[in-house]
mmCIF file of N, CA and C in Angstrom:
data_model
loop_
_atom_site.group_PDB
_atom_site.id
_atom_site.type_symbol
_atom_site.label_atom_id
_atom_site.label_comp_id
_atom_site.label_asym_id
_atom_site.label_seq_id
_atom_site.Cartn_x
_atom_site.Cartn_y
_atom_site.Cartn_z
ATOM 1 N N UNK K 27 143.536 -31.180 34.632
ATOM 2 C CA UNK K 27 143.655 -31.470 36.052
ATOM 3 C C UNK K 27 142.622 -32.526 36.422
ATOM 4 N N UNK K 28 143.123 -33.509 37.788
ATOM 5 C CA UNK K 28 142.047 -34.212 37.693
ATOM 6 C C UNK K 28 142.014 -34.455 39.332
ATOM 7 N N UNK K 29 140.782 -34.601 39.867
ATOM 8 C CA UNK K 29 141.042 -34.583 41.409
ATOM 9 C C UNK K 29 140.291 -35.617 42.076
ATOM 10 N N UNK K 30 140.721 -36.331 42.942
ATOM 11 C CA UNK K 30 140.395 -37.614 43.366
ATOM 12 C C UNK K 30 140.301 -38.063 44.616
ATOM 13 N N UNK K 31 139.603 -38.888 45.306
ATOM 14 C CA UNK K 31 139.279 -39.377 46.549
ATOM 15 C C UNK K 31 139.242 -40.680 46.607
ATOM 16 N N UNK K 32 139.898 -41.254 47.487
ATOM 17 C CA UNK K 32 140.272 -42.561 47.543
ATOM 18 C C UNK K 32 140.142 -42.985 49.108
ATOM 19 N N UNK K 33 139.592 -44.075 49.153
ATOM 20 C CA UNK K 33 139.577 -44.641 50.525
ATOM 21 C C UNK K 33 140.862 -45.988 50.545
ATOM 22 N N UNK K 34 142.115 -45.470 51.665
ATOM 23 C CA UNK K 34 143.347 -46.733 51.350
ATOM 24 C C UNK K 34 143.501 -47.117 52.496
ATOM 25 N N UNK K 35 143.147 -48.234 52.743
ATOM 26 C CA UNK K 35 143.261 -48.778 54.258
ATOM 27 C C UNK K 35 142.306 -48.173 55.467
ATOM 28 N N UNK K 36 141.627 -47.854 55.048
ATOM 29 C CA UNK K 36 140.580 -47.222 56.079
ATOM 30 C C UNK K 36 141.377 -45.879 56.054
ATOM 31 N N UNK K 37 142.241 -45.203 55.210
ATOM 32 C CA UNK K 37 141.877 -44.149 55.091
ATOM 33 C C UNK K 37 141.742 -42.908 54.059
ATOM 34 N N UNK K 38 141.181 -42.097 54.173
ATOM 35 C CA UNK K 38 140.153 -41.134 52.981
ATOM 36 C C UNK K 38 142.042 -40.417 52.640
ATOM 37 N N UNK K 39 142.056 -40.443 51.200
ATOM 38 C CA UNK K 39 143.334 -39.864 50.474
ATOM 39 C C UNK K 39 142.362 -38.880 49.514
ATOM 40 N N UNK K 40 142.581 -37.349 49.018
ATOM 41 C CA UNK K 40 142.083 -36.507 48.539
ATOM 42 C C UNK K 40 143.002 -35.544 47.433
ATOM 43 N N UNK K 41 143.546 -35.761 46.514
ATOM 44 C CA UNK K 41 144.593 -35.565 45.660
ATOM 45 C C UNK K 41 143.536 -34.900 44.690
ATOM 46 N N UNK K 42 145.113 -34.040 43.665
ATOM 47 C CA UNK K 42 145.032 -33.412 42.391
ATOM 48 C C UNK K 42 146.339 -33.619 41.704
ATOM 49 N N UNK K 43 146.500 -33.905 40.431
ATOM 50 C CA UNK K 43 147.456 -33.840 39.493
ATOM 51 C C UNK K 43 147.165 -33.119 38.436
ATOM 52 N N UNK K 44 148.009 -32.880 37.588
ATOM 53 C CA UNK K 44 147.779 -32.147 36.067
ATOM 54 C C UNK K 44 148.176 -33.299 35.342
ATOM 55 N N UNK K 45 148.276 -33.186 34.161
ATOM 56 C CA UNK K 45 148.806 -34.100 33.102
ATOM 57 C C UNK K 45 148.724 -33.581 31.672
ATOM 58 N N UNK K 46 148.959 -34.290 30.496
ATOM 59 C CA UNK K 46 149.089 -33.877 29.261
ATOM 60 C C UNK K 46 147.759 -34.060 28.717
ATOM 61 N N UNK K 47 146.684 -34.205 29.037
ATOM 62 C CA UNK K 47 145.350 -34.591 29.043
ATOM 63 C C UNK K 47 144.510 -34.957 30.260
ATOM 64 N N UNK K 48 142.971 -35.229 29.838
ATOM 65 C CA UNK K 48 142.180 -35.796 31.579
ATOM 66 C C UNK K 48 143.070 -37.023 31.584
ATOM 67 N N UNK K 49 143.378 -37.966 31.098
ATOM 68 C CA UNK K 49 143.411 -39.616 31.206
ATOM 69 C C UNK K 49 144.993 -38.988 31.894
ATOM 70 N N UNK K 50 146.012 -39.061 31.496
ATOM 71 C CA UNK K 50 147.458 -38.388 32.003
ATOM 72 C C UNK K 50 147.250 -38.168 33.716
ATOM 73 N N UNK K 51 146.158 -37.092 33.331
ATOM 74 C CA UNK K 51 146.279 -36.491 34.743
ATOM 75 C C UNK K 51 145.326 -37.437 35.606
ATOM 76 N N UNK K 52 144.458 -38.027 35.408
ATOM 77 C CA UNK K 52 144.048 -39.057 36.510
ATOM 78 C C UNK K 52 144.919 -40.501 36.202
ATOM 79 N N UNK K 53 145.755 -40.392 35.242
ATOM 80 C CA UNK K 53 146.747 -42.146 36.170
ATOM 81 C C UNK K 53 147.603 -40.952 37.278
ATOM 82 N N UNK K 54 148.258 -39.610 36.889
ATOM 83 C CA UNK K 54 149.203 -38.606 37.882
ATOM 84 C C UNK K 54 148.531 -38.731 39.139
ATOM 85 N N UNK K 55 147.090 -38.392 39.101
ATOM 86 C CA UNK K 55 146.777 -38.466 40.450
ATOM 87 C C UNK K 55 146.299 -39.602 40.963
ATOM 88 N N UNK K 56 145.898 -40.721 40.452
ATOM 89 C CA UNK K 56 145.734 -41.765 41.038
ATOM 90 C C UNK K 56 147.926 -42.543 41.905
ATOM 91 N N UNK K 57 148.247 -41.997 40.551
ATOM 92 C CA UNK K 57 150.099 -42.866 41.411
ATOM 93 C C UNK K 57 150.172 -41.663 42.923
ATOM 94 N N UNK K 58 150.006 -40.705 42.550
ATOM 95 C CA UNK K 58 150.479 -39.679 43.536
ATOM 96 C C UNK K 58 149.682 -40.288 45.154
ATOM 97 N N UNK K 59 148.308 -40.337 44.979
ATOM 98 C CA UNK K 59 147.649 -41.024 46.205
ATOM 99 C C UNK K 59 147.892 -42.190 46.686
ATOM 100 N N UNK K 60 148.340 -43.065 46.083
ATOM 101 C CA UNK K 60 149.077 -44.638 45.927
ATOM 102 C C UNK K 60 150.643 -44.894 46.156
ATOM 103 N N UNK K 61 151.237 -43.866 45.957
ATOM 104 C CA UNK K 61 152.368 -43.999 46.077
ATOM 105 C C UNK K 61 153.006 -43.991 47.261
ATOM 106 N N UNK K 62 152.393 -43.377 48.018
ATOM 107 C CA UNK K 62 152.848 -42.768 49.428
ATOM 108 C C UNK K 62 152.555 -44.501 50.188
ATOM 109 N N UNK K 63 151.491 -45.116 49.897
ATOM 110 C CA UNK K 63 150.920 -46.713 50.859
ATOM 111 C C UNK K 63 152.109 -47.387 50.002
ATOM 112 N N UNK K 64 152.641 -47.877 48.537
ATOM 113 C CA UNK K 64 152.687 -48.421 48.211
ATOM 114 C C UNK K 64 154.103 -47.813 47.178
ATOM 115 N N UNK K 65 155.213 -47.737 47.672
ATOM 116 C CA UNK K 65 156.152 -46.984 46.948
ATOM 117 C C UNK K 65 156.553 -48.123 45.683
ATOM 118 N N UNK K 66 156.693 -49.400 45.434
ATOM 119 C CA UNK K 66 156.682 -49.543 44.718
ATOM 120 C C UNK K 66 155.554 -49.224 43.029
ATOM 121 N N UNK K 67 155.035 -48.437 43.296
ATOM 122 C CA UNK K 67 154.428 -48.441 42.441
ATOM 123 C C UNK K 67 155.281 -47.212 41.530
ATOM 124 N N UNK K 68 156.259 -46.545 42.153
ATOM 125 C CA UNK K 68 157.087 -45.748 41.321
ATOM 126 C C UNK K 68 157.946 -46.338 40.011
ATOM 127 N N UNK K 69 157.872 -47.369 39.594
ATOM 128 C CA UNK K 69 158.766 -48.099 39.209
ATOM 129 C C UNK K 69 157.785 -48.445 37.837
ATOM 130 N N UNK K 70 156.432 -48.895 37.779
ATOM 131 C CA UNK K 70 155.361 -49.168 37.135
ATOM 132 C C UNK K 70 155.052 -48.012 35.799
ATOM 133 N N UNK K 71 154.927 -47.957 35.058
ATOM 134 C CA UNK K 71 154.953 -47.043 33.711
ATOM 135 C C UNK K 71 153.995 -47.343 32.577
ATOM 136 N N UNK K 72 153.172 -46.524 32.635
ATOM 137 C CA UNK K 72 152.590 -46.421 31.439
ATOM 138 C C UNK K 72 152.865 -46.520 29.894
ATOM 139 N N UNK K 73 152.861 -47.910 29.338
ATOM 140 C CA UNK K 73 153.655 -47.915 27.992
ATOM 141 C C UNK K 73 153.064 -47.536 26.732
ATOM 142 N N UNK K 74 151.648 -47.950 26.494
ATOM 143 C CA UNK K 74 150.605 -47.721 25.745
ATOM 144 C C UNK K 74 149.278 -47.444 26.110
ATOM 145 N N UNK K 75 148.367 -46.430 25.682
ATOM 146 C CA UNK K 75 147.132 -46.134 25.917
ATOM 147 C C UNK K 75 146.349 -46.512 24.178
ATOM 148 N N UNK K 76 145.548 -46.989 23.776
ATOM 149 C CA UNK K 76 144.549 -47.508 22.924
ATOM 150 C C UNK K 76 143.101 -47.229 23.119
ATOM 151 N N UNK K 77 142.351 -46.452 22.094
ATOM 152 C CA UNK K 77 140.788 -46.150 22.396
ATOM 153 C C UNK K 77 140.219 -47.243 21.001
ATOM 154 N N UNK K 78 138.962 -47.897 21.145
ATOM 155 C CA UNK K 78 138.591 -48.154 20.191
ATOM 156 C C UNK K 78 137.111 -48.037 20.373
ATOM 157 N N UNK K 79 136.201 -47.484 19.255
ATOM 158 C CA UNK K 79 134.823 -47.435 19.392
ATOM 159 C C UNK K 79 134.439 -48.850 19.366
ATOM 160 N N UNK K 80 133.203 -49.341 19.699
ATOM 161 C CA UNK K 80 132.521 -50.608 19.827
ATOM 162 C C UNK K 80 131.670 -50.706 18.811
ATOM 163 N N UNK K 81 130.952 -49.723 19.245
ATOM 164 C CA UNK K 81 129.545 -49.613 18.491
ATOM 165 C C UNK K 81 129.109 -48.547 18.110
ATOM 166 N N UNK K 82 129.266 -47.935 16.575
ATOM 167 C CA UNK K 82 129.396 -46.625 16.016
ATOM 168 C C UNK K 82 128.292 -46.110 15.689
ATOM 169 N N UNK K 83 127.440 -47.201 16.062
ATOM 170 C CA UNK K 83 126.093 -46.892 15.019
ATOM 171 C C UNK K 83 125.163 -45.892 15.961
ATOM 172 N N UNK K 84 125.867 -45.440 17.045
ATOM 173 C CA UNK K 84 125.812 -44.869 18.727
ATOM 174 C C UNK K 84 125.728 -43.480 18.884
ATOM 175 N N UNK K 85 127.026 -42.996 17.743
ATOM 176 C CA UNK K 85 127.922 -41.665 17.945
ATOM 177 C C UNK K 85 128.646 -41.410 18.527
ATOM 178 N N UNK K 86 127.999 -40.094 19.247
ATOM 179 C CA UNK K 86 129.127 -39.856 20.217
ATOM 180 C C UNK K 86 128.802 -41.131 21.952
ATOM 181 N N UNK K 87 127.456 -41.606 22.062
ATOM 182 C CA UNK K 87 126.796 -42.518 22.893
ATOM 183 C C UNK K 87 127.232 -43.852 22.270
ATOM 184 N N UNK K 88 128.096 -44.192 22.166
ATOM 185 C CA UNK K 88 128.840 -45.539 21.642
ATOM 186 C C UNK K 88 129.641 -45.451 22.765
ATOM 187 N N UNK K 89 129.329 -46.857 22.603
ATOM 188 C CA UNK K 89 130.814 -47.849 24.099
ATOM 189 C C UNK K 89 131.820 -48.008 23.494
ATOM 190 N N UNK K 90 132.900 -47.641 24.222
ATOM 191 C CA UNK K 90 134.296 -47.582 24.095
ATOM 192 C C UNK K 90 135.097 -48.647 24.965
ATOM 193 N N UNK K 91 136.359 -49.422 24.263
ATOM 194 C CA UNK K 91 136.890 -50.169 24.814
ATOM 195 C C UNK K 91 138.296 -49.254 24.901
ATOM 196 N N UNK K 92 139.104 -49.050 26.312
ATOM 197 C CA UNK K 92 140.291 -48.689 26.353
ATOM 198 C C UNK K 92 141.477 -49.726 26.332
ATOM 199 N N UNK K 93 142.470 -49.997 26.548
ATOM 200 C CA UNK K 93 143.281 -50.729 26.494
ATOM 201 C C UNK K 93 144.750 -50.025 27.017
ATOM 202 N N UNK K 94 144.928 -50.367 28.406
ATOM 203 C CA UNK K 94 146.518 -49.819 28.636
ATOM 204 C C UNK K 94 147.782 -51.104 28.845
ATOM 205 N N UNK K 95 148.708 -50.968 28.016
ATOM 206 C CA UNK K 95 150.064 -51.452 28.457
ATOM 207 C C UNK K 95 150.810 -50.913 29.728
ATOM 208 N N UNK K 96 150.737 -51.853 30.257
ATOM 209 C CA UNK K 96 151.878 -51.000 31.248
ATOM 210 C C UNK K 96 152.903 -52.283 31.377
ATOM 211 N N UNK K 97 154.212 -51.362 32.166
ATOM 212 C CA UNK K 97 155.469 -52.489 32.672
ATOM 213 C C UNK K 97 155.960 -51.491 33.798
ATOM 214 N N UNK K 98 156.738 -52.722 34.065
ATOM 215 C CA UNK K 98 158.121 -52.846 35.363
ATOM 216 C C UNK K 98 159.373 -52.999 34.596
ATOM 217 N N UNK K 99 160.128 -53.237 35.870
ATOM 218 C CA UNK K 99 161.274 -53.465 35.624
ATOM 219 C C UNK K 99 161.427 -54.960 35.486
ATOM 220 N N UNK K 100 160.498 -55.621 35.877
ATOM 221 C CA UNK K 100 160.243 -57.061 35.312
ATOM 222 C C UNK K 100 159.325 -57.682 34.164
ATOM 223 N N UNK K 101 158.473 -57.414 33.898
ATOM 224 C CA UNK K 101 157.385 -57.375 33.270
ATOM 225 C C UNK K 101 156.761 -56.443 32.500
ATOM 226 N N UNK K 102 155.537 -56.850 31.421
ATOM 227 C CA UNK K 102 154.908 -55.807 31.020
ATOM 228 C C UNK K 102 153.293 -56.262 31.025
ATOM 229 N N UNK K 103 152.025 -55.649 31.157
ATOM 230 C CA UNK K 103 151.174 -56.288 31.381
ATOM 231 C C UNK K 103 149.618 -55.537 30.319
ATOM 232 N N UNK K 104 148.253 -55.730 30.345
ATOM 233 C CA UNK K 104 147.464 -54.774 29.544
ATOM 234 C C UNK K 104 146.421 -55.052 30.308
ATOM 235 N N UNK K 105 145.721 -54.365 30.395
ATOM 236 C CA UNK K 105 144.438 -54.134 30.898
ATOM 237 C C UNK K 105 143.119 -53.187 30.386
ATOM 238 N N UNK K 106 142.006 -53.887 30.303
ATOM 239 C CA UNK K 106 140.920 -52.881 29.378
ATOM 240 C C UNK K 106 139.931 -52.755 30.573
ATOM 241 N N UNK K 107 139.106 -51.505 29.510
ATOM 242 C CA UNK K 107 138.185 -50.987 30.369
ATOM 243 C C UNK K 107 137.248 -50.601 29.506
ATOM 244 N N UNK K 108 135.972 -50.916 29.872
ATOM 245 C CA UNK K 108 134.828 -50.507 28.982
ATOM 246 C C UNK K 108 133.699 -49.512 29.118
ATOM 247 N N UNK K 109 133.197 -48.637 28.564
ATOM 248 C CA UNK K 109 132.066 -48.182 28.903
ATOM 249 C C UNK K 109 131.704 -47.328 27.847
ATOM 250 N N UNK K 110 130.471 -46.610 28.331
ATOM 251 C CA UNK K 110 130.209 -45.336 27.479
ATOM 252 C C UNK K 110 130.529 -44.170 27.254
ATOM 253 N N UNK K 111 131.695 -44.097 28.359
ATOM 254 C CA UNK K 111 132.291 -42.583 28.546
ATOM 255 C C UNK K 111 133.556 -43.124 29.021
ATOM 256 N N UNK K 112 134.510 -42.403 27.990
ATOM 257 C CA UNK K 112 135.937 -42.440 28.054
ATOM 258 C C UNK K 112 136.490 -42.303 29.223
ATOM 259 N N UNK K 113 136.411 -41.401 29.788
ATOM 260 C CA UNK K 113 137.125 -41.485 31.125
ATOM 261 C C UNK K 113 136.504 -42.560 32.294
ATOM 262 N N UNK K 114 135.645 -42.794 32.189
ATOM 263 C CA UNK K 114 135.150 -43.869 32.939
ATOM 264 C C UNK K 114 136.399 -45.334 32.334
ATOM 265 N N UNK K 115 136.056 -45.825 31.242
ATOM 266 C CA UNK K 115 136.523 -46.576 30.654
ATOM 267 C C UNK K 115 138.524 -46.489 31.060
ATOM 268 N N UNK K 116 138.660 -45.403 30.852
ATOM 269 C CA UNK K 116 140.173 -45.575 31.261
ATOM 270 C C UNK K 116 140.896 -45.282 32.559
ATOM 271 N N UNK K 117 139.761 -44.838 33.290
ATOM 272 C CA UNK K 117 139.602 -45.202 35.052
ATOM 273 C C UNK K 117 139.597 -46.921 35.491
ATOM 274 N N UNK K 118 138.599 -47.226 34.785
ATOM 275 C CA UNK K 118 138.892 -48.621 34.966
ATOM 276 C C UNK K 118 140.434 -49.369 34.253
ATOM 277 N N UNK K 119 140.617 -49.190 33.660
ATOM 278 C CA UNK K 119 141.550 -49.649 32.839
ATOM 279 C C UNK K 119 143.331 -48.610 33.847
ATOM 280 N N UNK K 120 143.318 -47.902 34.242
ATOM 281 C CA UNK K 120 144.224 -48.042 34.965
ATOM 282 C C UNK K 120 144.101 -48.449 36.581
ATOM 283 N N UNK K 121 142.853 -48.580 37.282
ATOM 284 C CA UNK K 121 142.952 -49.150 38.048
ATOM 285 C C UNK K 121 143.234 -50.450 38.033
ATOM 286 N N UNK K 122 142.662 -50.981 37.187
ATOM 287 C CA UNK K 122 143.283 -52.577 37.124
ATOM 288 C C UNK K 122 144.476 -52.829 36.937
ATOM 289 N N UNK K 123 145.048 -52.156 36.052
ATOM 290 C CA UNK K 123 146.771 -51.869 36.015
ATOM 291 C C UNK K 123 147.842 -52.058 37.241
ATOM 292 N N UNK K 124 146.854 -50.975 38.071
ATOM 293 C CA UNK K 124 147.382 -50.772 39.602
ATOM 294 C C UNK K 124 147.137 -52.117 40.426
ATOM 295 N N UNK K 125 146.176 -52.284 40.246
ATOM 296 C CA UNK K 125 146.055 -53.822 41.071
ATOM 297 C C UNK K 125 146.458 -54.903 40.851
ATOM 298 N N UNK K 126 146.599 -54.680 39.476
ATOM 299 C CA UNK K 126 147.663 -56.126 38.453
ATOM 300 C C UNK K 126 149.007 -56.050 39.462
ATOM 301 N N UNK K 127 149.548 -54.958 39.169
ATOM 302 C CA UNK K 127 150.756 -54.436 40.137
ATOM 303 C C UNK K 127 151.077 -55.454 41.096
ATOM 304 N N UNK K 128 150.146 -54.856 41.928
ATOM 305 C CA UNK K 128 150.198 -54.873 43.377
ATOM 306 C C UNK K 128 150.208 -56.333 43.827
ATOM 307 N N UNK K 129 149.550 -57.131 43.201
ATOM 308 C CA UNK K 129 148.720 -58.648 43.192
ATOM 309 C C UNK K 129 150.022 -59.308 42.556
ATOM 310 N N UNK K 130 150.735 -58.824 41.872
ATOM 311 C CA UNK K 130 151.980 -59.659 41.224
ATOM 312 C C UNK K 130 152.727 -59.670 41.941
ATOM 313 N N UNK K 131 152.841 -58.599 42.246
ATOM 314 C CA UNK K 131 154.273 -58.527 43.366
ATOM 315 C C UNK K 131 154.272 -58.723 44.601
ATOM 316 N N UNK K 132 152.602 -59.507 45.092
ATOM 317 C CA UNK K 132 151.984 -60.053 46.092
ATOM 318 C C UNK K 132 152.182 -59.072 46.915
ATOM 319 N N UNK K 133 152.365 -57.712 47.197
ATOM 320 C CA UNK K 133 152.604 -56.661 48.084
ATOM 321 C C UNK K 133 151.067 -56.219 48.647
ATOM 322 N N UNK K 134 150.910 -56.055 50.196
ATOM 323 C CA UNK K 134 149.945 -55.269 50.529
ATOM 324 C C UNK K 134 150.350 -54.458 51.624
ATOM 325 N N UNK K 135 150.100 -53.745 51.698
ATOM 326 C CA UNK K 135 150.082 -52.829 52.830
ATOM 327 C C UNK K 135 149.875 -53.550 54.140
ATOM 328 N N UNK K 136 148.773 -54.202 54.762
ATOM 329 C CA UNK K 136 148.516 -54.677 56.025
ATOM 330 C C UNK K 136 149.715 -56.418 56.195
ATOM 331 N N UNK K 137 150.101 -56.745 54.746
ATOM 332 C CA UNK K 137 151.266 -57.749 54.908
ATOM 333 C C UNK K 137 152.203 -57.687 55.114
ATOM 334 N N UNK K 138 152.637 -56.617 54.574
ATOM 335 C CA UNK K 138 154.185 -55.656 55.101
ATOM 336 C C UNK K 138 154.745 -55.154 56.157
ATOM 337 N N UNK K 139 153.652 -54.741 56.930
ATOM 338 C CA UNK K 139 153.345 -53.982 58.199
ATOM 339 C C UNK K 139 153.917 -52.830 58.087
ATOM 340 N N UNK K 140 154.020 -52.435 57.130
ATOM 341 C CA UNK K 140 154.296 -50.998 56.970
ATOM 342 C C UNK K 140 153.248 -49.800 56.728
ATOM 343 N N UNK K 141 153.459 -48.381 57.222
ATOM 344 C CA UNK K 141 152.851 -47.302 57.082
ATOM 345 C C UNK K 141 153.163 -46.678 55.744
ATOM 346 N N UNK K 142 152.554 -45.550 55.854
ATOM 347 C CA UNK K 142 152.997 -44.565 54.489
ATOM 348 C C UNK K 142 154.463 -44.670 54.320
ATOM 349 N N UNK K 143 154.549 -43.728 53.195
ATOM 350 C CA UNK K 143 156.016 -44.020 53.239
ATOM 351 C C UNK K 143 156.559 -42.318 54.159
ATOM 352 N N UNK K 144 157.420 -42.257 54.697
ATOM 353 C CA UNK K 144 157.718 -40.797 55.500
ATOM 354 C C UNK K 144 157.652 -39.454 54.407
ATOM 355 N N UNK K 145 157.095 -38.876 54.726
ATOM 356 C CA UNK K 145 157.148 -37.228 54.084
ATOM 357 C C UNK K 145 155.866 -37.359 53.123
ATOM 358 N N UNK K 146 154.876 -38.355 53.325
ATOM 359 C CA UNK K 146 153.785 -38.116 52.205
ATOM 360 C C UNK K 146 152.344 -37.692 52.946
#
């Protein structure tokens, strides 16, 4: 399970998802909080996840590079994320994902003039 707080447009979003792992369940709850401002993002899919150590000589305190594939129904795109702790590293690495998104398909919320989407 993974539980999350997000500030979207000036306002505070407070979610939980499960998933098949932590990383699973925080992209679940990151789309779930996002989805409601930004319905296209239903469409967006996780194609590949990639861990690679950096620097072994570390242990378990070695930096990690993540690496996610994602696509559309148009495209497919990758994005990394680095750090010393995995979930950090693939926090970053799907947020950028999300913003790759969003930035491609030139979509924003305050350009659209649209609200949530109804029932979220």
């Amino acid at each position: 399970e993974a539980t999350i707080q997000l500030e979207v447009a000036g306002e505070t979003v407070h979610t939980a998802a499960l998933g098949e792992g932590p990383v699973n369940a925080l992209d679940n709850a990151l789309r779930k909080a996002l989805t409601c401002f930004y319905p296209q993002l239903a469409e967006m899919s996780l194609s590949d996840y990639k861990v690679r150590v950096l620097s072994s000589e570390h242990g378990t305190g070695s930096r990690v590079r993540v690496l996610i594939e994602s696509s559309d129904h148009h495209s497919q795109w990758g994005t990394v994320g680095v750090s010393h702790d995995i979930l950090e590293a693939s926090w970053q690495a799907l947020v950028d994902a999300i913003s790759y998104k969003l930035h491609k398909d030139k979509i924003s919320r305050q350009d659209d003039g649209q609200d949530k989407t109804p029932g979220c």
